[in-house]
Short mmCIF file of N, CA and C in Angstrom, two decimals:
data_model
loop_
_atom_site.label_atom_id
_atom_site.label_comp_id
_atom_site.label_asym_id
_atom_site.label_seq_id
_atom_site.Cartn_x
_atom_site.Cartn_y
_atom_site.Cartn_z
N MET S 1 -123.45 215.94 -13.84
CA MET S 1 -122.60 217.19 -14.11
C MET S 1 -121.43 217.50 -13.05
N LYS S 2 -122.01 216.70 -12.24
CA LYS S 2 -120.65 217.23 -10.87
C LYS S 2 -119.58 216.43 -11.36
N LYS S 3 -119.89 215.03 -11.88
CA LYS S 3 -118.72 213.71 -12.06
C LYS S 3 -117.78 214.57 -13.50
N THR S 4 -118.90 215.00 -14.69
CA THR S 4 -117.79 215.82 -15.91
C THR S 4 -117.28 216.94 -15.27
N MET S 5 -117.75 217.82 -14.61
CA MET S 5 -116.60 218.84 -14.01
C MET S 5 -115.44 218.17 -13.45
N LYS S 6 -115.45 217.12 -12.27
CA LYS S 6 -114.41 216.68 -11.60
C LYS S 6 -113.46 216.02 -12.68
N TRP S 7 -114.05 215.34 -13.72
CA TRP S 7 -112.95 214.51 -14.90
C TRP S 7 -112.25 216.01 -15.14
N SER S 8 -113.09 216.71 -15.72
CA SER S 8 -112.32 217.91 -16.61
C SER S 8 -111.36 218.86 -15.52
N ALA S 9 -111.55 218.96 -14.40
CA ALA S 9 -110.89 219.28 -13.31
C ALA S 9 -109.37 218.61 -13.17
N ALA S 10 -109.54 217.00 -13.33
CA ALA S 10 -108.53 216.17 -13.31
C ALA S 10 -107.54 216.20 -14.59
N LEU S 11 -108.87 216.31 -15.20
CA LEU S 11 -107.91 216.03 -16.80
C LEU S 11 -106.72 217.67 -16.86
N ALA S 12 -107.53 218.81 -16.41
CA ALA S 12 -106.77 219.96 -16.95
C ALA S 12 -105.50 219.70 -15.87
N ALA S 13 -105.82 219.45 -14.78
CA ALA S 13 -104.54 219.31 -13.66
C ALA S 13 -103.38 218.29 -14.26
N VAL S 14 -104.00 217.06 -14.79
CA VAL S 14 -102.77 216.25 -15.58
C VAL S 14 -102.18 217.16 -16.58
N LEU S 15 -102.61 217.94 -17.43
CA LEU S 15 -102.25 218.67 -18.55
C LEU S 15 -101.41 219.46 -17.97
N VAL S 16 -101.45 220.18 -17.12
CA VAL S 16 -100.79 221.20 -16.35
C VAL S 16 -99.14 220.55 -15.83
N VAL S 17 -99.76 219.60 -15.17
CA VAL S 17 -98.33 218.71 -14.66
C VAL S 17 -97.51 218.46 -15.86
N GLY S 18 -97.85 217.89 -16.73
CA GLY S 18 -97.34 217.61 -18.02
C GLY S 18 -97.19 218.25 -18.78
N VAL S 19 -97.45 219.53 -19.05
CA VAL S 19 -96.50 220.61 -19.67
C VAL S 19 -95.55 221.15 -18.76
N ILE S 20 -95.85 221.32 -17.46
CA ILE S 20 -94.64 221.91 -16.06
C ILE S 20 -93.25 220.96 -16.49
N GLY S 21 -93.89 219.48 -16.18
CA GLY S 21 -92.68 218.61 -15.92
C GLY S 21 -92.03 218.31 -17.43
N GLY S 22 -92.95 218.65 -18.36
CA GLY S 22 -92.40 218.51 -19.72
C GLY S 22 -91.17 219.25 -20.33
N SER S 23 -91.58 220.76 -19.55
CA SER S 23 -90.73 221.73 -19.75
C SER S 23 -89.20 221.59 -19.67
N LEU S 24 -89.05 220.92 -18.41
CA LEU S 24 -87.88 220.34 -17.95
C LEU S 24 -87.10 219.51 -18.82
N ALA S 25 -86.10 219.82 -19.24
CA ALA S 25 -85.38 219.28 -20.39
C ALA S 25 -84.91 217.93 -19.93
N SER S 26 -84.76 216.81 -20.51
CA SER S 26 -84.06 215.74 -20.15
C SER S 26 -83.26 215.30 -21.16
N GLU S 27 -82.03 214.96 -20.96
CA GLU S 27 -81.22 214.84 -22.21
C GLU S 27 -81.41 212.91 -22.49
N SER S 28 -82.05 212.39 -21.75
CA SER S 28 -81.81 211.09 -22.52
C SER S 28 -83.31 211.09 -23.83
N LYS S 29 -83.93 212.19 -23.32
CA LYS S 29 -85.69 211.96 -24.07
C LYS S 29 -85.10 213.11 -25.24
N ASP S 30 -84.38 213.84 -25.39
CA ASP S 30 -84.45 215.15 -26.19
C ASP S 30 -83.08 214.98 -27.11
N CYS S 31 -82.11 214.30 -26.51
CA CYS S 31 -81.17 213.92 -27.62
C CYS S 31 -80.87 212.50 -27.75
N PRO S 32 -80.59 211.71 -29.13
CA PRO S 32 -80.82 210.38 -29.31
C PRO S 32 -79.46 210.00 -29.08
N PHE S 33 -78.38 210.93 -29.14
CA PHE S 33 -77.02 210.62 -28.54
C PHE S 33 -76.62 210.69 -27.43
N ALA S 34 -77.41 211.06 -26.40
CA ALA S 34 -76.84 210.94 -25.25
C ALA S 34 -77.17 209.72 -24.61
N LYS S 35 -77.83 208.69 -24.92
CA LYS S 35 -78.32 207.31 -24.67
C LYS S 35 -76.61 207.09 -25.40
N GLN S 36 -76.58 206.99 -26.69
CA GLN S 36 -75.29 206.14 -27.20
C GLN S 36 -74.42 206.72 -26.62
N GLY S 37 -73.92 207.94 -25.70
CA GLY S 37 -72.84 208.23 -25.25
C GLY S 37 -72.70 207.63 -23.91
N ALA S 38 -74.01 207.24 -23.20
CA ALA S 38 -74.06 206.99 -22.29
C ALA S 38 -73.48 204.91 -21.98
N SER S 39 -73.93 204.85 -22.99
CA SER S 39 -74.13 202.96 -23.25
C SER S 39 -72.57 203.04 -23.68
N GLN S 40 -72.06 203.94 -24.19
CA GLN S 40 -70.44 203.95 -24.54
C GLN S 40 -69.23 204.48 -23.50
N GLY S 41 -69.64 204.46 -22.44
CA GLY S 41 -69.23 204.79 -21.07
C GLY S 41 -68.91 206.11 -20.99
N GLY S 42 -69.46 206.66 -21.71
CA GLY S 42 -69.55 208.64 -21.47
C GLY S 42 -69.82 209.08 -19.95
N GLY S 43 -70.28 208.14 -19.01
CA GLY S 43 -70.05 208.41 -17.46
C GLY S 43 -71.45 209.15 -17.20
N GLY S 44 -72.11 210.04 -18.27
CA GLY S 44 -73.20 210.83 -17.70
C GLY S 44 -74.42 210.96 -18.35
N ASP S 45 -75.11 211.49 -18.25
CA ASP S 45 -76.31 211.56 -19.29
C ASP S 45 -76.35 212.58 -19.98
N ALA S 46 -75.72 213.72 -20.06
CA ALA S 46 -75.56 214.93 -20.65
C ALA S 46 -74.23 214.24 -21.43
N PRO S 47 -74.62 214.90 -23.33
CA PRO S 47 -73.36 214.42 -23.89
C PRO S 47 -72.55 215.20 -24.04
N ALA S 48 -71.16 215.54 -24.77
CA ALA S 48 -70.34 216.47 -24.36
C ALA S 48 -70.50 217.46 -25.78
N HIS S 49 -71.24 217.06 -26.49
CA HIS S 49 -71.38 218.49 -27.49
C HIS S 49 -72.78 219.25 -27.71
N HIS S 50 -73.26 219.37 -26.64
CA HIS S 50 -73.76 220.77 -26.43
C HIS S 50 -74.41 220.52 -24.81
N ALA S 51 -74.43 222.07 -24.36
CA ALA S 51 -74.59 222.24 -22.87
C ALA S 51 -76.29 221.79 -22.68
N LYS S 52 -76.60 221.42 -21.42
CA LYS S 52 -77.82 220.90 -21.10
C LYS S 52 -78.82 221.66 -20.46
N PRO S 53 -79.92 222.47 -21.50
CA PRO S 53 -80.75 223.27 -20.94
C PRO S 53 -81.42 223.13 -19.76
N ARG S 54 -81.47 223.81 -18.70
CA ARG S 54 -82.51 224.16 -17.69
C ARG S 54 -83.98 224.01 -17.71
N ARG S 55 -84.44 224.71 -18.84
CA ARG S 55 -85.69 224.49 -19.14
C ARG S 55 -86.04 225.24 -20.48
N ARG S 56 -87.10 224.18 -20.97
CA ARG S 56 -87.68 224.47 -22.46
C ARG S 56 -88.96 224.60 -22.44
N ALA S 57 -89.15 225.19 -23.52
CA ALA S 57 -90.73 225.47 -23.99
C ALA S 57 -91.31 224.11 -23.78
N PRO S 58 -92.60 224.26 -23.80
CA PRO S 58 -93.43 222.83 -23.31
C PRO S 58 -93.35 221.99 -24.35
N LEU S 59 -93.47 222.39 -25.80
CA LEU S 59 -93.63 221.70 -26.65
C LEU S 59 -91.97 221.28 -27.29
N ALA S 60 -91.01 221.46 -26.49
CA ALA S 60 -89.75 221.56 -27.25
C ALA S 60 -89.34 219.87 -27.32
N TRP S 61 -89.79 219.48 -26.40
CA TRP S 61 -89.27 217.77 -26.59
C TRP S 61 -89.57 217.08 -27.42
N LEU S 62 -90.78 217.85 -28.22
CA LEU S 62 -91.48 217.03 -29.51
C LEU S 62 -90.12 217.49 -30.62
N PHE S 63 -89.88 218.81 -30.61
CA PHE S 63 -89.34 219.48 -31.54
C PHE S 63 -88.18 219.81 -31.63
N GLY S 64 -87.29 219.79 -30.57
CA GLY S 64 -85.93 220.03 -30.23
C GLY S 64 -84.89 218.76 -30.98
N LYS S 65 -84.06 219.31 -31.67
CA LYS S 65 -83.18 218.28 -31.91
C LYS S 65 -81.69 218.52 -31.96
N CYS S 66 -81.08 217.72 -31.56
CA CYS S 66 -79.43 217.65 -31.58
C CYS S 66 -78.78 217.41 -32.50
N PHE S 67 -77.28 217.27 -32.61
CA PHE S 67 -77.02 216.49 -33.92
C PHE S 67 -75.67 215.72 -33.35
N ASP S 68 -75.17 215.00 -34.07
CA ASP S 68 -74.02 213.81 -33.92
C ASP S 68 -73.15 214.78 -34.28
N ARG S 69 -71.97 215.27 -33.50
CA ARG S 69 -70.74 215.74 -33.62
C ARG S 69 -70.05 215.34 -34.83
N ARG S 70 -70.09 213.73 -35.20
CA ARG S 70 -69.29 213.17 -35.53
C ARG S 70 -69.58 213.32 -37.37
N GLN S 71 -70.64 214.49 -37.45
CA GLN S 71 -70.75 215.01 -38.67
C GLN S 71 -70.00 215.64 -39.30
N LEU S 72 -69.47 216.47 -38.45
CA LEU S 72 -68.34 217.73 -38.42
C LEU S 72 -67.30 217.09 -39.29
N VAL S 73 -67.03 217.77 -40.28
CA VAL S 73 -65.70 217.57 -40.99
C VAL S 73 -64.31 218.30 -40.65
N ASP S 74 -63.38 217.76 -40.69
CA ASP S 74 -62.03 218.04 -40.19
C ASP S 74 -62.16 219.65 -40.56
N GLY S 75 -61.91 220.62 -39.77
CA GLY S 75 -61.36 222.04 -40.38
C GLY S 75 -62.25 222.86 -40.07
N TYR S 76 -63.70 222.14 -39.88
CA TYR S 76 -65.08 223.02 -39.81
C TYR S 76 -65.33 223.21 -38.41
N ARG S 77 -66.49 224.23 -38.52
CA ARG S 77 -67.28 224.34 -37.17
C ARG S 77 -69.04 224.17 -37.01
N SER S 78 -69.23 223.93 -35.90
CA SER S 78 -70.74 223.66 -35.98
C SER S 78 -71.11 225.21 -35.32
N VAL S 79 -71.68 226.26 -36.13
CA VAL S 79 -72.45 227.20 -35.44
C VAL S 79 -73.93 227.17 -35.27
N ALA S 80 -74.39 227.30 -33.95
CA ALA S 80 -75.83 227.76 -34.18
C ALA S 80 -76.20 229.17 -34.47
N LEU S 81 -77.34 229.59 -35.38
CA LEU S 81 -77.84 231.05 -35.68
C LEU S 81 -79.23 230.53 -34.93
N PRO S 82 -79.49 231.72 -34.30
CA PRO S 82 -80.82 231.92 -33.89
C PRO S 82 -81.99 232.55 -35.35
N VAL S 83 -82.90 231.89 -35.63
CA VAL S 83 -83.54 232.43 -36.76
C VAL S 83 -85.14 232.14 -36.17
N LYS S 84 -86.04 232.66 -37.32
CA LYS S 84 -87.46 232.79 -36.65
C LYS S 84 -87.90 231.32 -37.26
N GLU S 85 -89.11 230.88 -36.25
CA GLU S 85 -89.14 229.45 -36.64
C GLU S 85 -90.21 229.35 -37.47
N TYR S 86 -90.62 229.84 -38.14
CA TYR S 86 -91.73 229.59 -39.72
C TYR S 86 -90.32 229.23 -40.52
N GLN S 87 -89.18 230.15 -40.48
CA GLN S 87 -88.27 229.55 -41.57
C GLN S 87 -87.92 228.50 -41.64
N LEU S 88 -87.77 227.52 -40.33
CA LEU S 88 -87.37 226.32 -39.86
C LEU S 88 -88.66 224.97 -40.78
N LEU S 89 -89.53 225.53 -41.11
CA LEU S 89 -90.75 224.41 -41.13
C LEU S 89 -90.09 223.34 -42.28
N ASN S 90 -89.62 223.32 -42.94
CA ASN S 90 -89.22 222.64 -44.23
C ASN S 90 -87.45 222.36 -43.94
N VAL S 91 -86.79 223.14 -43.28
CA VAL S 91 -85.20 222.74 -43.27
C VAL S 91 -85.02 221.33 -42.01
N ARG S 92 -84.21 220.32 -42.84
CA ARG S 92 -83.84 219.02 -41.97
C ARG S 92 -82.36 219.08 -42.06
N PRO S 93 -81.80 218.15 -41.03
CA PRO S 93 -80.28 217.84 -41.34
C PRO S 93 -80.02 217.08 -42.59
N GLY S 94 -78.97 217.75 -43.32
CA GLY S 94 -78.51 217.17 -44.36
C GLY S 94 -78.80 218.43 -45.60
N ASP S 95 -79.86 219.30 -45.27
CA ASP S 95 -80.23 219.93 -46.31
C ASP S 95 -78.96 221.14 -46.64
N PHE S 96 -78.92 221.68 -47.27
CA PHE S 96 -78.00 223.21 -47.83
C PHE S 96 -79.01 224.51 -47.93
N VAL S 97 -78.45 225.38 -47.42
CA VAL S 97 -78.98 226.97 -47.05
C VAL S 97 -78.24 227.32 -47.45
N ASP S 98 -79.27 229.18 -47.75
CA ASP S 98 -78.01 230.25 -47.81
C ASP S 98 -78.42 230.98 -46.58
N VAL S 99 -77.45 231.73 -46.40
CA VAL S 99 -77.42 232.54 -45.25
C VAL S 99 -77.71 234.16 -45.60
N LEU S 100 -78.41 234.79 -45.09
CA LEU S 100 -78.90 235.94 -45.51
C LEU S 100 -78.68 236.69 -44.13
N ALA S 101 -78.08 238.15 -44.28
CA ALA S 101 -78.11 239.32 -43.46
C ALA S 101 -78.55 240.56 -43.80
N THR S 102 -79.48 240.94 -42.85
CA THR S 102 -80.41 242.13 -43.45
C THR S 102 -80.03 243.05 -42.01
N PHE S 103 -79.57 244.14 -42.26
CA PHE S 103 -79.08 245.09 -41.49
C PHE S 103 -79.00 246.84 -42.06
N ASP S 104 -78.44 247.73 -41.11
CA ASP S 104 -78.87 249.29 -41.44
C ASP S 104 -77.50 249.11 -42.02
N ALA S 105 -77.50 249.92 -43.19
CA ALA S 105 -76.46 250.49 -43.83
C ALA S 105 -76.20 252.08 -43.62
N ASN S 106 -74.95 252.74 -43.64
CA ASN S 106 -75.21 253.97 -43.43
C ASN S 106 -74.66 254.37 -44.49
N MET S 107 -75.63 255.08 -45.71
CA MET S 107 -75.44 255.47 -46.73
C MET S 107 -74.43 257.10 -46.99
N ALA S 108 -74.27 257.41 -48.10
CA ALA S 108 -73.20 258.20 -48.51
C ALA S 108 -73.87 259.96 -47.76
N ASP S 109 -75.41 259.90 -48.08
CA ASP S 109 -76.04 260.86 -47.63
C ASP S 109 -76.13 261.02 -46.25
N LYS S 110 -76.06 260.37 -45.26
CA LYS S 110 -76.04 260.33 -43.69
C LYS S 110 -76.97 259.93 -43.38
N ARG S 111 -77.86 259.12 -44.17
CA ARG S 111 -79.08 258.15 -43.50
C ARG S 111 -78.64 256.89 -43.67
N LYS S 112 -79.56 255.85 -42.90
CA LYS S 112 -79.74 254.62 -42.75
C LYS S 112 -80.52 254.10 -43.73
N GLU S 113 -80.26 252.96 -44.31
CA GLU S 113 -80.82 252.16 -45.16
C GLU S 113 -81.15 250.71 -44.75
N LYS S 114 -82.10 250.08 -45.05
CA LYS S 114 -82.25 248.45 -44.76
C LYS S 114 -81.49 247.94 -45.91
N MET S 115 -80.81 246.88 -45.61
CA MET S 115 -80.08 246.14 -46.78
C MET S 115 -79.96 244.78 -46.40
N THR S 116 -80.34 243.83 -47.65
CA THR S 116 -79.66 242.32 -47.25
C THR S 116 -78.91 242.03 -48.35
N ALA S 117 -77.98 240.99 -47.57
CA ALA S 117 -76.86 240.63 -48.24
C ALA S 117 -76.61 239.34 -48.07
N THR S 118 -76.71 238.22 -49.15
CA THR S 118 -76.53 237.04 -48.98
C THR S 118 -74.90 236.60 -48.71
N ILE S 119 -74.58 236.28 -47.41
CA ILE S 119 -73.08 236.32 -46.72
C ILE S 119 -72.25 234.75 -46.92
N LEU S 120 -73.48 233.92 -47.11
CA LEU S 120 -73.20 232.01 -47.14
C LEU S 120 -73.80 231.87 -48.32
N GLN S 121 -73.47 231.04 -48.69
CA GLN S 121 -73.87 230.24 -50.02
C GLN S 121 -73.96 228.57 -49.78
N ASN S 122 -74.66 227.86 -49.98
CA ASN S 122 -74.48 226.44 -49.80
C ASN S 122 -73.91 225.80 -48.65
N VAL S 123 -74.72 226.18 -47.83
CA VAL S 123 -74.28 225.64 -46.04
C VAL S 123 -74.82 224.73 -45.57
N LYS S 124 -74.47 223.29 -45.37
CA LYS S 124 -75.04 222.11 -44.90
C LYS S 124 -75.47 222.56 -43.74
N VAL S 125 -76.68 221.93 -43.65
CA VAL S 125 -77.32 222.06 -42.19
C VAL S 125 -77.11 220.96 -41.00
N LEU S 126 -76.91 221.00 -40.03
CA LEU S 126 -76.18 219.47 -39.27
C LEU S 126 -77.33 219.55 -38.33
N GLY S 127 -78.15 220.31 -37.86
CA GLY S 127 -79.20 220.42 -36.69
C GLY S 127 -80.40 221.10 -36.82
N VAL S 128 -81.32 221.28 -36.52
CA VAL S 128 -82.18 222.27 -36.45
C VAL S 128 -83.21 221.92 -35.08
N VAL S 129 -83.27 222.94 -34.03
CA VAL S 129 -84.11 223.10 -33.21
C VAL S 129 -85.44 224.01 -33.46
N LYS S 130 -86.68 223.57 -32.70
CA LYS S 130 -87.80 224.33 -32.96
C LYS S 130 -88.34 223.86 -31.61
N SER S 131 -88.84 225.15 -31.26
CA SER S 131 -89.57 225.35 -30.30
C SER S 131 -90.98 224.79 -30.16
N GLY S 132 -91.68 224.94 -31.39
CA GLY S 132 -93.25 224.37 -31.80
C GLY S 132 -93.93 225.72 -31.86
N ASP S 133 -93.25 227.00 -31.48
CA ASP S 133 -94.22 227.92 -31.80
C ASP S 133 -93.77 229.07 -32.60
N LEU S 134 -94.69 229.02 -34.02
CA LEU S 134 -94.20 229.53 -35.56
C LEU S 134 -94.07 230.90 -34.90
N GLU S 135 -94.48 231.70 -34.07
CA GLU S 135 -93.90 233.13 -34.28
C GLU S 135 -92.73 233.04 -32.97
N GLY S 136 -91.94 231.97 -32.63
CA GLY S 136 -91.01 232.49 -31.89
C GLY S 136 -89.81 232.24 -32.62
N ARG S 137 -88.67 231.52 -31.75
CA ARG S 137 -87.54 231.81 -32.34
C ARG S 137 -87.07 230.04 -32.64
N GLY S 138 -86.13 229.65 -33.29
CA GLY S 138 -85.43 228.60 -33.55
C GLY S 138 -84.09 228.63 -33.53
N ALA S 139 -82.83 227.74 -33.92
CA ALA S 139 -82.41 227.52 -34.25
C ALA S 139 -81.63 226.56 -34.95
N VAL S 140 -80.39 226.85 -35.92
CA VAL S 140 -80.11 226.05 -37.04
C VAL S 140 -78.62 225.72 -37.14
N HIS S 141 -78.09 224.68 -36.50
CA HIS S 141 -76.37 224.47 -36.68
C HIS S 141 -76.29 224.62 -37.80
N LEU S 142 -75.32 225.03 -38.47
CA LEU S 142 -74.61 224.92 -39.64
C LEU S 142 -73.37 224.48 -39.37
N MET S 143 -72.59 224.09 -40.80
CA MET S 143 -71.40 223.15 -40.62
C MET S 143 -70.21 224.34 -41.19
N LEU S 144 -69.60 225.49 -40.96
CA LEU S 144 -68.81 226.52 -41.43
C LEU S 144 -67.54 226.17 -41.51
N ASN S 145 -66.65 227.08 -42.23
CA ASN S 145 -65.03 226.88 -42.01
C ASN S 145 -65.06 228.19 -41.06
N PRO S 146 -63.92 228.13 -40.39
CA PRO S 146 -63.49 229.22 -39.42
C PRO S 146 -64.03 230.33 -39.84
N ASN S 147 -63.39 231.01 -41.21
CA ASN S 147 -64.08 232.18 -41.69
C ASN S 147 -65.39 232.59 -41.98
N GLU S 148 -66.10 231.30 -42.36
CA GLU S 148 -67.36 231.77 -42.53
C GLU S 148 -68.18 231.75 -41.13
N ALA S 149 -67.60 231.24 -40.03
CA ALA S 149 -68.20 231.26 -38.83
C ALA S 149 -68.09 232.55 -38.09
N GLN S 150 -66.80 233.20 -38.40
CA GLN S 150 -66.72 234.86 -37.92
C GLN S 150 -67.60 235.32 -38.83
N TYR S 151 -68.01 235.36 -39.73
CA TYR S 151 -68.99 236.02 -40.28
C TYR S 151 -70.22 236.10 -40.53
N ALA S 152 -70.44 234.64 -39.89
CA ALA S 152 -72.09 234.67 -39.33
C ALA S 152 -72.01 235.09 -38.05
N ALA S 153 -71.36 234.76 -37.30
CA ALA S 153 -71.55 235.60 -35.75
C ALA S 153 -71.20 237.00 -35.72
N LEU S 154 -70.89 237.47 -36.80
CA LEU S 154 -70.92 239.00 -36.92
C LEU S 154 -71.96 239.48 -37.38
N ALA S 155 -72.47 239.09 -38.38
CA ALA S 155 -74.22 239.29 -39.23
C ALA S 155 -75.21 239.21 -37.73
N ARG S 156 -75.07 237.99 -37.19
CA ARG S 156 -75.94 237.84 -35.91
C ARG S 156 -76.13 239.06 -35.20
N TYR S 157 -74.95 239.72 -34.87
CA TYR S 157 -75.04 240.88 -33.84
C TYR S 157 -75.35 242.25 -34.67
N GLN S 158 -75.19 242.35 -35.72
CA GLN S 158 -75.07 243.20 -36.70
C GLN S 158 -76.60 243.92 -37.46
N GLY S 159 -77.26 242.48 -37.36
CA GLY S 159 -78.95 242.64 -37.85
C GLY S 159 -79.76 241.55 -37.50
N GLU S 160 -80.56 241.05 -38.56
CA GLU S 160 -81.35 239.78 -38.57
C GLU S 160 -80.76 238.71 -39.32
N ILE S 161 -80.88 237.68 -39.15
CA ILE S 161 -80.36 236.69 -40.09
C ILE S 161 -81.78 235.61 -40.45
N ASP S 162 -81.59 235.75 -41.76
CA ASP S 162 -82.82 234.46 -42.46
C ASP S 162 -81.86 233.35 -43.27
N ILE S 163 -82.77 232.65 -43.53
CA ILE S 163 -81.87 231.40 -44.35
C ILE S 163 -83.13 230.76 -45.36
N ALA S 164 -82.35 230.71 -46.34
CA ALA S 164 -82.93 230.21 -47.58
C ALA S 164 -82.67 228.69 -48.05
N LEU S 165 -83.73 228.02 -47.92
CA LEU S 165 -83.81 226.43 -48.47
C LEU S 165 -83.16 226.39 -49.84
N ARG S 166 -82.31 225.71 -49.87
CA ARG S 166 -81.81 225.05 -51.37
C ARG S 166 -82.40 223.74 -51.89
N PRO S 167 -82.75 223.84 -52.96
CA PRO S 167 -83.18 222.58 -53.53
C PRO S 167 -82.19 221.59 -53.73
N GLU S 168 -82.67 220.39 -53.50
CA GLU S 168 -81.51 219.50 -54.04
C GLU S 168 -80.69 219.46 -54.93
N GLY S 169 -79.45 219.01 -54.94
CA GLY S 169 -78.72 219.15 -56.02
C GLY S 169 -78.19 220.49 -56.55
N ASP S 170 -78.59 221.48 -55.89
CA ASP S 170 -78.32 222.81 -56.22
C ASP S 170 -77.26 222.96 -55.39
N PHE S 171 -75.80 223.08 -55.92
CA PHE S 171 -74.43 223.51 -54.85
C PHE S 171 -73.96 224.73 -55.80
N ALA S 172 -74.44 225.24 -57.04
CA ALA S 172 -73.93 226.23 -57.61
C ALA S 172 -74.13 227.62 -56.39
N LEU S 173 -72.72 228.24 -56.89
CA LEU S 173 -72.40 229.57 -55.97
C LEU S 173 -72.58 230.70 -56.87
N LYS S 174 -73.26 231.44 -56.70
CA LYS S 174 -73.75 232.66 -57.75
C LYS S 174 -73.08 234.11 -57.09
N PRO S 175 -72.82 235.01 -57.82
CA PRO S 175 -72.60 236.35 -57.14
C PRO S 175 -73.79 236.87 -57.55
N MET S 176 -74.12 237.49 -55.90
CA MET S 176 -75.02 238.37 -55.43
C MET S 176 -74.61 240.02 -54.98
N GLU S 177 -75.71 240.76 -55.58
CA GLU S 177 -75.48 241.87 -55.14
C GLU S 177 -76.75 242.07 -53.72
N MET S 178 -76.23 242.97 -53.03
CA MET S 178 -76.88 243.69 -52.04
C MET S 178 -77.94 243.79 -52.29
N ALA S 179 -79.42 243.62 -51.53
CA ALA S 179 -80.75 243.91 -51.89
C ALA S 179 -81.18 245.10 -51.06
N SER S 180 -81.76 246.37 -51.82
CA SER S 180 -82.31 247.42 -50.75
C SER S 180 -83.86 247.76 -51.67
N PHE S 181 -84.84 248.34 -50.86
CA PHE S 181 -85.69 248.84 -51.85
C PHE S 181 -85.81 250.09 -52.74
N ARG S 182 -84.56 250.84 -52.19
CA ARG S 182 -84.31 251.70 -53.09
C ARG S 182 -83.79 251.05 -54.72
N LYS S 183 -83.07 250.17 -54.64
CA LYS S 183 -82.73 249.65 -55.75
C LYS S 183 -83.74 248.92 -56.63
N LEU S 184 -84.58 248.26 -55.94
CA LEU S 184 -85.93 247.47 -56.05
C LEU S 184 -87.13 248.43 -57.06
N PHE S 185 -87.09 249.84 -56.40
CA PHE S 185 -87.76 250.55 -57.03
C PHE S 185 -87.40 251.74 -57.88
N ALA S 186 -85.98 251.70 -58.14
CA ALA S 186 -85.26 252.70 -58.85
C ALA S 186 -85.57 252.42 -60.03
N LYS S 187 -85.33 253.39 -61.13
CA LYS S 187 -85.67 253.44 -62.34
C LYS S 187 -84.64 253.01 -63.46
#
């Protein structure tokens, strides 16, 4: 019985040390492009395309992904948007998504109403960062033109951002009206 308790305590200690040690970001492990940059005379282990975080969630080493900035097309920008982790379950680099913004709109009768608008359609995903916690937050790197980047930043500060994954081959842009519960239940 005492041997079992000692082994259990030792295993628990190893797991705790592994989680704490694993929570420190390691660019060479987290970013596949860090090794590539260092091997091409980059000089350091931190790639130029993103800042090196100091601490990460315990499972971030498993889920966190960065992207190769060579994917950016001339005239476009990479914009990282925070989204709820569960929205990123099936999203992968190379997918196309729509970006929806939910915000409080001031109505004519001086009251506020929640509204959702599709602000961007058919946007390419460059990278996805997941924390491993479905109730937490992740981030999605999107390729946007400068005007779209401004609207994405504005939406981030005005309300909540959601993404909708598009099926492969669906590149059509469609006119979309803003959604509200009042419109949904109106006669």
